[in-house]
Structure formats: C-alpha cells, structure tokens
Phi, psi and omega in degrees: 000137185247146179233124187241141172215150171276132179229165162260123183257115187243124185312136176226131171301113196273359173294346172259002185270162181279333182236148175288341179257075195240156179216117197252105184246144183299147177310316187290332169285315191295335188277324165303325186271356187053045179242140183230190189283125179202194187230123175225173180273142170228129181254139175199124183067232185262355183274148153224135186231146164279136187232149167277117176269115179244125186272130180234144194288129167194151186285315188208111185204155185223026182260134170247119167273131190242130180295129200295335169296324172287331172303301181300324172302325179263015172064031177258146178306140171253089186210172170297129176238117171279123181203180196244143171240132178248134186235117175252115184290323180296321184279327189060059194213139178256150168219163189232128174153186006281155182250120175258129184227133165265110172271131175216154191259349195276122162236151194224219179275184172296313177288337169229074184307329189254017176073226181284007186241002178313310190301314185296324174301313184300318179294324169291320177302317180289311170309316167315298187303314173307337180240029165056039179247132161282114185243145169216167177253137178239117185264024175063033166287167177312133190254129181264176178298326187226011179201158174224144171272122184221183169242145191224133179281126178255018184073001173224322175193166175275139191238135179282150179205166164264123194230170192280159172295127196277167180289319187203146188236137188253111188264118183234028183294129189253006176250119170296330169309301185294320173294347164271352189291157167322299190303314178299318180291332180291313177307306174295318171312308179307319183288318178303311174306320179272011179049030172275116179306136176221142166206160355277142194302309184187173175281150178243140169282157203286337178293315186296326182284318176296331186281318181294319181280328185295320177295351171256109188305335179284335167263325182313314189292358179263357182261133166301133176311137185224134174222157174289134183270097158263324180221169179290347170303328175298309167296320172306311178297321179288314190293327176301329190257324183231143193272342179237123178234140173249137180239124185226144172298132180313324192234039179267178179196149177069035176061019184271150167062044181254137170242151183238125165240135184236139187247119166219129184055241188250010185251145172238128180256125176242131180250131174216164175260161179201176177297334176276006180097192185287143178243156189224115177259125175249132184204145182273358184244123178285333175299318173300312175310304177307317178301316185294311174313310186286327181294326179266350180261344172062227176257008181309140173274147181238169164230160174242129184236142175302136183269139189250123175282108189278145171308147180230139174257110180069020179090007173242139184293137174251144155224177198241144165249113176251116185258131189240138176229147178271144177223208186306133189068029174054034176276135186258147180214156181268127176255343172200152181210116188235165172249148180235114188253124174304142175298337177210161184293351179251356174287114191255005173247129168257029181276155179300318176295348174262003181100022179283153167272134170274138174217162170309148170316308184298324183294328179285003189252352186305328184278000183269152172296159182307314189293321170300303176316290173321308174298333184273332176297326180284302195292308190308313177301309183300328170286334177283313168307322191278319162320306184297312181298322181287318186286330161300327187273336194249354170248155183296133179095189185252128165242139173234356183221121171219150177249122175257110175279123172221170177203184183227137168265183196297351182252018178081007183276128169295150185215137170279121188260303186199161174237136189248110186268349181223064185309150181287150181255020180292147176311126182259048178091010187286166167246158194303330180284351190240166168252153180288154184292332168310317181291322182293326174284325178302315184280326175300315186289329179293316175297326171293303179307331183263357174246009170277000000 
C-alpha cells in the first residue's frame, strides 16, 4: 500500500543531525504512515539513497526537513520545495516526485530565457508548485546518467541548477533539423532506455498526416483534396478542378513559406509572403507561376491543397485552433478552442505567428446561421478528438498533445486544415489571475503518467 502527502521539503543544516543523510518527518504524517525513527531507502529520479528517518513532534505540519548533504546527493535545489512524498509500506521505501521536465531548444534574453515560451513555462512552473510537482526546463545541455542541468523558477527569476532525472518529459524541441540530429536521437534513446515517458515524439510532415487521416472514412470527407507537388502537371491537374490552391511545405510551421494560386478569367495570381509583406505576381502563364515557386522553394518538398472558401468575420478569413490532450485510458479531450481571424482580407494565412487575431471560439462562428453554429460547435470538437486519436494510434512514439486547425466553408461544411504536434503556446485570452485550461490539463496528464 502507498501513502502520499504533499509536503514542503525544507533544507536543514545537518551539523546537529546524527547522519549526513537525514529526513525529519512531522509526527502527524509519520503516525498515519505508521513510521518511527528508522532507516529507509529514498528514491528521487533514478537515484536511491539510504536515509535516517527522524520523527519530530508537531501537532500539525507538512514540512519535511532534509539535510543539505542529502539534497545535494539527490540533485535537489538547496531551497524550500513544495513537492510530493510517497511511502510504500510493501517496498519499505520513500519516493519524491513527480518530477516534470520540459525540453526546449530556444534560448533568449535574461528576462525571456525561452523566447516566446517564457511566459508559458512560468505559468507551468507556478501551477506545478501549487500542486507540489517539481518542474524545470531543460535546454538540451549534456545529459548525465544521474542528474540534469536545467532552469528552475524561484518565484522571481529563472536560475540554472543541477536537478534530478525527471519522471516525465514534455518534448517542445522546436527545430525540425535539430530534432533529427544525432544528439537528439541519442538523447531519446537514453530516455527510452531509462524508461522515462516523453511526449510528443516528433514533428510529422503534412503529407504523412494527410495519408494517415485519408484512410479513415469518418474523417476523409473533411480533408481538402491534396497531392504532392512534383511537376507543373500537378498544378495543372489541381487548378483545372479548383479556382484556388494552397501550396505548403511538408515540414513547414507557423504559416511560413505558403503560396496561394488563384485563377480568374485567363489570369493566374500567385500570392506569397516575403520580408516586405505579402507579394502578388500576375501572369497569363502558369509556367511563369511555377518558375517563381520553384525559385523561392528551392528543393523543399511541397504539397498542393484544394483552396476552401472559408467563412469570414468582417471580410477576413477565420479558422479554429482546437487543442486536444490525452488523458486516462488514452482518451482524448478538448481543453481549449479559439478562433483565429486574419488581420485583413488579403492575409491568406491565419496563424497567430503571421499576425492573426485571437478571438473566442463562438466569435468565429458568427457568420453562420444559428442551426449551423450549433452543429459546428458539436462537430468540430468531436472531429478534433477523432483526428487526435488516429494520429496517436498511427504514429510512432507517444503523442499526448495536438493542435488541430479546422474551419468551415460558407455552406457549413467542416474542413481539416492542419495537425500540429508542437502547438503554439501563445496566451489564449487568459487573465493574469488564472491559468489557461491547457496548463491545467497538462498537469492532469503528468499526474496520470506518474501514477499509472
């Protein structure tokens, strides 16, 4: 039988202690656990130490005092830590955890050490502290067999510290090139060998995702027709069927490097983004359009996708980002849903990174009739969960968080736009006094991982 208590782990100068590895537990907890002064194994991360357990008199306390030598031996910071202590009577062992690590490759300024993810990391750190979970950010420094160099939030700023091997890892490595590197592959091999659960496994390319979803009858009707771009003939084939096409890099993200081809009368229009903003090329020749695309895309693989006449808010296209997380029993659920409105009617990409406006989910549905709104509010979340389940089941590794981008055409037909394995962590309209639903769901996921 296991007993668990949320405690405050407090450093204690061991000069007055009989042992360098001493843990002083309050009488009220020791009584519940039927513990007295004894010697037990203590596990933290992958480390185990024999400790001298001392019971101290108190009527009511959740402060456990730990000798500074023991803290150092366990790679725990020499500071007050809200954390969870578990006692297994059967194993005669104490354990500290869970220990949650977010792995990221972004580094920035002192005030924003993790770039645009800094505020999200701080929010996770503060919520973890409230729930007595030790959280740190790992910035891909060399990984030891017994300890990790990471960044921990101390309620004022981020400080580098030596920390224990985590119980679970959240993969937020945001570079496709880096994620394919030998170093990261070795790192993942180590995590697997040490049986440390980690998610999400990796980026997935758009064509791979499309093919996975296309084989399922329940989602195939909501996929725009899509083909790989190999020659100009592929563009001819698609433009003969659809007046608007989107060309997307297979491994693109944040709405970058997307082309739009529009055919009107006997003219072709190519829209694309550049350092100078959106650019438009007009030509009577599709060959000229194709030459321009190839000169800008080089050898990067692209796909061609049927253009959908999306619903608009004040003349600007709108889509929806639905964030899904996996929970108990591998069941997926929606934890947040927002609408994203392009800033202008000529802005054909609605990613937040490209300047789109975040609005409440319902606000994006205002162009639809009431009956269509009700239908869309039901179908889009159900479809997002179904998509998440398929991607998780059909992909290698573990996926536990997915951002599903969808929209509707003006007839109220839902369309799947994209699946994101590393969804953006831009604030979704929270106020400073609350935690976003995705953070709360993430911690529920961690608790499920570490308790199962």
